[in-house]
Each structure stands twice: as structure tokens, then as C-alpha cells.
Short mmCIF file of C-alpha atoms and ligand atoms in Angstrom, two decimals:
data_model
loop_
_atom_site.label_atom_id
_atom_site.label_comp_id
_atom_site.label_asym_id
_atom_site.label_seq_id
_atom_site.Cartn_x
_atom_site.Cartn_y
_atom_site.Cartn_z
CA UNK D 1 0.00 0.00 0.00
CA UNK D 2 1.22 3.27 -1.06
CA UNK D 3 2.06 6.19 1.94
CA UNK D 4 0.19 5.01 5.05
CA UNK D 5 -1.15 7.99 6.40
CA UNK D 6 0.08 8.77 10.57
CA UNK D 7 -3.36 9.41 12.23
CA UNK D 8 -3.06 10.90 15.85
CA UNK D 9 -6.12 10.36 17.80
CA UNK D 10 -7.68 12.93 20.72
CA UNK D 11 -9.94 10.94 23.35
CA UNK D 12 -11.37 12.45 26.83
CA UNK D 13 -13.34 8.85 27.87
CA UNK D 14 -13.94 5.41 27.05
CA UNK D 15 -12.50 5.60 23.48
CA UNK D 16 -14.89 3.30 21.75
CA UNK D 17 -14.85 4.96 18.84
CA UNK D 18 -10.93 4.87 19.02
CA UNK D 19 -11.15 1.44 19.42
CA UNK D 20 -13.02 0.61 16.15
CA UNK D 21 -10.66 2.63 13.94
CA UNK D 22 -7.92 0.61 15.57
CA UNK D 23 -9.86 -2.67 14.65
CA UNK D 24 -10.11 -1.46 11.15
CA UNK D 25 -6.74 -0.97 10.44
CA UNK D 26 -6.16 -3.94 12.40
CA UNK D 27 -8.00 -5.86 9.71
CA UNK D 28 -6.13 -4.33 6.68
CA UNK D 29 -9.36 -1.34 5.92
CA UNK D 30 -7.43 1.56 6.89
CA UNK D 31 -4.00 2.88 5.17
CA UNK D 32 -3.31 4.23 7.92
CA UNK D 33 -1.35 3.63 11.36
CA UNK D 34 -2.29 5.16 14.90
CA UNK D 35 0.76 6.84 15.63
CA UNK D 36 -0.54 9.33 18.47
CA UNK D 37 -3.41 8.85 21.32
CA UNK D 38 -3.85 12.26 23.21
CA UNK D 39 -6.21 13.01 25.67
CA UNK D 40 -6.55 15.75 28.27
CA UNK D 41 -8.24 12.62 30.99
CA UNK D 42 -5.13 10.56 32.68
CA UNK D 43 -8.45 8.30 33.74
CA UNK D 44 -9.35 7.96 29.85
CA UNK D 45 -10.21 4.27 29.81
CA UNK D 46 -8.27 4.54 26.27
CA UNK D 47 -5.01 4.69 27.76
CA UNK D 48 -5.31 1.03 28.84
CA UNK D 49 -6.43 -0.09 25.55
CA UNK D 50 -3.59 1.97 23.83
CA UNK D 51 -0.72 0.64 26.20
CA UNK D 52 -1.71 -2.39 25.58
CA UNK D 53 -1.94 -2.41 21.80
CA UNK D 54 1.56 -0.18 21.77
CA UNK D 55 0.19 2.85 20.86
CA UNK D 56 1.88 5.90 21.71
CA UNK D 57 0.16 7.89 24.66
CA UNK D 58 0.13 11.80 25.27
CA UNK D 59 -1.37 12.88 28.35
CA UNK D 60 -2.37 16.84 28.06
CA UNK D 61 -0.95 17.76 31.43
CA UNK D 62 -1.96 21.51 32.86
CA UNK D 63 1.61 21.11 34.36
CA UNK D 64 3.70 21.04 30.71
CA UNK D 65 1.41 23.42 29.54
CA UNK D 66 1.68 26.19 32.52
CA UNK D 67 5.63 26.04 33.04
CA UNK D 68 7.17 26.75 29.77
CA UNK D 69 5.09 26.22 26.37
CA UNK D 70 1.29 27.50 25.10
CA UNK D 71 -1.48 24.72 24.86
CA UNK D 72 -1.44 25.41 21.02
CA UNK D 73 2.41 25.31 20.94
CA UNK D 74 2.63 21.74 22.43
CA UNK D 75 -0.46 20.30 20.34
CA UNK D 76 1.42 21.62 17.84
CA UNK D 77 5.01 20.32 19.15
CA UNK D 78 3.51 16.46 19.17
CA UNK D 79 1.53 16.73 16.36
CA UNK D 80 4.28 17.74 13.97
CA UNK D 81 6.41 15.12 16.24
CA UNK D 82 4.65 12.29 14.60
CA UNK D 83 3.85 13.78 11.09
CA UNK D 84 0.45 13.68 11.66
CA UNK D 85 -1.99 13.56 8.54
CA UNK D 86 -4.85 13.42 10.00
CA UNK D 87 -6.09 14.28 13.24
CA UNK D 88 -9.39 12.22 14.74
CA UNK D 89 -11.42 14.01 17.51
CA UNK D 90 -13.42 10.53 18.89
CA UNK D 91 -14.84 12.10 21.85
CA UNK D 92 -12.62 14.90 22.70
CA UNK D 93 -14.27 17.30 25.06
CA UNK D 94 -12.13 20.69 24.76
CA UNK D 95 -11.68 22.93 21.88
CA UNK D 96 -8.93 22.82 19.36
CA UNK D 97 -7.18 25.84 19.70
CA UNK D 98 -7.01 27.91 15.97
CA UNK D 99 -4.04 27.82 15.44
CA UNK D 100 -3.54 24.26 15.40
CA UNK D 101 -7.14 24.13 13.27
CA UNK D 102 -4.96 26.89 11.33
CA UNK D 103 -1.92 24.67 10.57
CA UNK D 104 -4.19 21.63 9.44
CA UNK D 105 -7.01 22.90 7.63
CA UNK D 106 -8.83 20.21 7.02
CA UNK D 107 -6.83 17.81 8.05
CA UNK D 108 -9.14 17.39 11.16
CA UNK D 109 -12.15 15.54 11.50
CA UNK D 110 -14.84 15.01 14.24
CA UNK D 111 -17.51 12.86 15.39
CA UNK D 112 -20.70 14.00 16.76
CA UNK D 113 -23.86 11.50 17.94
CA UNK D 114 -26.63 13.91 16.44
CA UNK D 115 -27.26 14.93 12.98
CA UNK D 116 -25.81 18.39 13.04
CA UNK D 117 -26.65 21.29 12.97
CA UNK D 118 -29.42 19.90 15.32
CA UNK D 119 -28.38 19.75 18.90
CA UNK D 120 -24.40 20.40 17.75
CA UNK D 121 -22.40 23.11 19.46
CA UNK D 122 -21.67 24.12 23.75
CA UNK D 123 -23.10 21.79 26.25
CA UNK D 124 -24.27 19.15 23.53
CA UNK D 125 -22.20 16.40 24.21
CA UNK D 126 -22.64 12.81 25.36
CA UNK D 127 -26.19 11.94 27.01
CA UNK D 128 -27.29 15.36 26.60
CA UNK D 129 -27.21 15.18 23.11
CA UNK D 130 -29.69 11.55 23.30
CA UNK D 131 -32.01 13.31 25.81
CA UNK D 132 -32.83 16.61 23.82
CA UNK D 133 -33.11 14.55 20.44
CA UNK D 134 -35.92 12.83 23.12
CA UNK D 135 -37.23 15.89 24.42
CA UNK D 136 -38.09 17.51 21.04
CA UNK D 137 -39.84 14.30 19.82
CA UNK D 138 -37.08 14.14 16.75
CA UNK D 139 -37.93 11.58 14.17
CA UNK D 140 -34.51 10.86 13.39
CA UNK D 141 -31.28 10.51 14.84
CA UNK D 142 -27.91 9.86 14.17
CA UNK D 143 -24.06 10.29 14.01
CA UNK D 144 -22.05 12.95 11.88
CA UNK D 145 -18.69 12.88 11.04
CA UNK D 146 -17.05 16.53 10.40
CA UNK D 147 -13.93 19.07 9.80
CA UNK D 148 -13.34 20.77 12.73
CA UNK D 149 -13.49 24.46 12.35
CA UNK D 150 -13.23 27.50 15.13
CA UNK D 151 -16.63 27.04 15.59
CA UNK D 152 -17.87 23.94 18.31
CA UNK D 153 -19.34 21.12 16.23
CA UNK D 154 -19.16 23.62 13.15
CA UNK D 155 -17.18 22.64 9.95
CA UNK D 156 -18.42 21.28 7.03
CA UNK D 157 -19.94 18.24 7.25
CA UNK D 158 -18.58 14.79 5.19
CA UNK D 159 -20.88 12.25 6.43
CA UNK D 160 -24.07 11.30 8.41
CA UNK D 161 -26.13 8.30 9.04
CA UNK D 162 -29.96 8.57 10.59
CA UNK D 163 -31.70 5.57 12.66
CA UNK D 164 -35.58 6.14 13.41
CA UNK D 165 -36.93 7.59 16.96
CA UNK D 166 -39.24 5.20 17.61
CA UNK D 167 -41.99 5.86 20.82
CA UNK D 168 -40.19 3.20 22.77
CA UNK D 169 -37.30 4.94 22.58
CA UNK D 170 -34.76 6.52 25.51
CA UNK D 171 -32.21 8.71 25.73
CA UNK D 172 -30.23 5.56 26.53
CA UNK D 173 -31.04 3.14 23.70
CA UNK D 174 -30.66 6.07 21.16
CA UNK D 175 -27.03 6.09 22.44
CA UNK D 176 -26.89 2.37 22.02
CA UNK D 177 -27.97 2.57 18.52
CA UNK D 178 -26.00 6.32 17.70
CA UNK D 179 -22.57 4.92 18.88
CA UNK D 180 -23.19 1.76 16.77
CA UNK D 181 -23.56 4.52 13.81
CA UNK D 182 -20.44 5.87 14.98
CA UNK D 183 -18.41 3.04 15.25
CA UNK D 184 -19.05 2.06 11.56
CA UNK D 185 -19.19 5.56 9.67
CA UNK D 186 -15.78 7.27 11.17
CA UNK D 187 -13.84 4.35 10.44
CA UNK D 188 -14.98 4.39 7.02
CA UNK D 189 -14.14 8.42 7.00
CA UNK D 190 -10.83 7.64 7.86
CA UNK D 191 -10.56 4.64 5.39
CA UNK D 192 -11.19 7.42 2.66
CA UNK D 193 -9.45 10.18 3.93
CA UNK D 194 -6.44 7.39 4.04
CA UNK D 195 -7.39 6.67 0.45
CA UNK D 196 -7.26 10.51 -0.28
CA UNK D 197 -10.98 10.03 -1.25
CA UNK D 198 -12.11 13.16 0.14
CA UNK D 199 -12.68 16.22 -2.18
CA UNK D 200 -13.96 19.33 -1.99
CA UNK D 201 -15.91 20.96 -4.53
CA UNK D 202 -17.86 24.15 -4.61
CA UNK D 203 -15.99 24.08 -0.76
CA UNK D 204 -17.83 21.28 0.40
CA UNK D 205 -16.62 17.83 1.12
CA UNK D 206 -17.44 15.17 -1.05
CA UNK D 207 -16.47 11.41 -0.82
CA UNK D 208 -15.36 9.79 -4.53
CA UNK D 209 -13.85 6.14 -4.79
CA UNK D 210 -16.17 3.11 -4.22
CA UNK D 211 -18.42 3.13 -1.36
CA UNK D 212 -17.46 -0.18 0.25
CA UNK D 213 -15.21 -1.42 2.71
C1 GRF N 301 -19.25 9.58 21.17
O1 GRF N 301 -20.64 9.52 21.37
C2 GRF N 301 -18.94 10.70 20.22
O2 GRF N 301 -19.96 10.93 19.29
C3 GRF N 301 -18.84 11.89 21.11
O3 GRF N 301 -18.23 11.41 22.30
C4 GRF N 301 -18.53 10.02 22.44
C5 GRF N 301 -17.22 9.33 22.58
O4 GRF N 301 -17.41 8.00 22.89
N1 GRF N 301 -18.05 12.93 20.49
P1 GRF N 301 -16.10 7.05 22.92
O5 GRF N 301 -15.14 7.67 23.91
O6 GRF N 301 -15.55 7.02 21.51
O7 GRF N 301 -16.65 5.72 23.36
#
């Protein structure tokens, strides 16, 4: 395979989603290698799954970042470290500061369990998201995969996937059935993006290349 791609990976939590890109390029999907986990959460259940599969492990500590070098300046500093080509937000709960978004311009992509732009944005994140989708009686829900702009749960958006609300439905088995979403369409974002199947015309993004795994 021609010029795997290095893909560097921000996590805050469990990392599931993490996880399932790993298994992809485990089984021979991705052209790609997971040369960077970083997460701002030395509890991030990740880390265990990443030490154990020999993955390289950042912690964000406030400590490096205080004493002698910018937040932006050390994302930057590891990032670069590992000639990152793509950058994975899989449940990353701070910003990205600009001028790392700056440096690679869409070269960063997020996942989101709602169909943006409903319920995207400040304080939408996790369970949240699954109970407001509930509380406004939504037909639809879903996962979105995104570049990451300035704005929170903002850039342009490269791929979503709807399941039905049905009346049975809770905040808790939409999450079930969003992360399962999740778990198979960022995977396949970063099998194209890996590919170098991801466009943009008219300044959108569009996906070319066969639509299988
Ligand atoms: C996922 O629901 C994702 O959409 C959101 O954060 C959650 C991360 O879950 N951004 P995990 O850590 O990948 O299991």
C-alpha cells in the first residue's frame, strides 16, 4: 500500500470509537497507522487499551502546559512530532485551539452523535445530546462525522447516518444505537481520507472512490 497515512487520535473517555478505527486498520481497511493517542483525561479508559496495543500515549498535562510552552504550541510540538496527517477528535471534550485548526485545515475531522446542525455546538455532548433529540420528539437521529473548524461542532460536514426515533425509545437506547452509527461511519471516513478520497468541490466535502469497505 502506497504512503500510510500517521493518524493521531484525541480521546477524553472510554475511546470506543478509538477502538473501532484501531480494529479497522487492524484488519487491513485503513492505510493508515495510529501513531498518536492524546487526551486531556489521565483516567481515559483509552489509555489502557492503547498501552496495551503499543500505541503511543500523550497525556495533556496543565503542568507542561503552565511552566514553559502554550497549549497550542505543544499540540502543535507532538503533532508535527509524529507527522500527523490526519487528526481524529473521537470524543474529545475541549476545543482545538485555531491555530492548530490553522496549521491543518482540514486535516481534522470530528464525530458527533446527532445529525448536526441539530443539537451540535456548547453543552451538547454525550447523554445530553440523546435526551434533547428525546425531548423535542425528533424523528430521526444519528451520528455525523465533520472538519473541525473554530466554531464547536461547526465545519463542514462529510458524512451522516440517521436511525428512526421510535416511541419506545430513551435517551439511553438512542445512544446504544447512535454509537453503533459511529463506530461504523468514522472508520470508514478515515478509510477514505487514508485513500485521499475526500474532495472538496464548490468548498464542500465530497467522498469519490467506491463506497465499500
Ligand atoms: C461519542 O458519542 C462521540 O460521538 C462523542 O463522544 C462520544 C465518545 O465515545 N463525540 P467514545 O469515547 O468514543 O466511546
Amino acid at each position: 500500500m502506497k504512503n500510510i497515512k500517521n493518524i493521531a487520535v484525541f480521546v477524553s473517555g472510554t475511546g470506543s470509537n478509538f477502538i473501532a478505527i484501531y480494529n479497522q486498520i487492524k484488519k487491513g481497511n485503513i492505510n493508515g497507522r495510529i501513531a498518536l493517542l492524546i487526551t486531556d483525561n489521565p483516567n481515559a479508559k483509552a489509555i489502557s487499551f492503547a498501552k496495551d496495543n503499543n500505541i503511543k500515549i500523550q497525556i495533556i498535562d496543565s503542568k507542561i502546559i503552565s511552566n514553559n510552552i502554550t497549549h497550542e504550541d505543544f499540540l502543535l510540538k507532538i503533532l508535527n512530532s509524529v507527522s500527523s496527517d490526519l487528526i481524529v477528535l473521537a470524543g474529545y471534550l475541549k476545543m482545538i485551539p485555531s491555530k492548530v485548526i490553522s496549521q491543518y485545515k482540514n486535516k481534522i475531522i470530528n464525530i458527533h452523535p446527532s445529525l448536526l446542525p441539530k443539537f451540535g455546538g456548547k453543552g451538547f455532548y454525550g447523554m445530553k445530546v440523546h435526551q434533547a433529540v428525546i425531548k423535542s420528539r425528533e424523528s430521526f437521529a444519528g451520528a455525523s462525522v465533520h472538519f473541525v473548524d473554530e466554531v464547536y461542532d461547526n465545519g463542514p460536514i462529510i458524512k451522516q447516518e440517521k436511525i428512526e426515533v421510535l416511541n419506545s425509545d430513551t435517551p439511553e437506547t438512542i445512544s446504544k444505537k447512535v454509537l453503533k452509527i459511529e463506530h461504523k461511519i468514522l472508520p470508514y471516513i478515515v478509510r477514505k481520507f487514508c485513500l485521499d478520497q475526500i474532495i472538496f468541490e464548490n468548498n464542500l466535502p465530497l467522498i469519490i472512490g467506491e463506497n465499500e469497505w
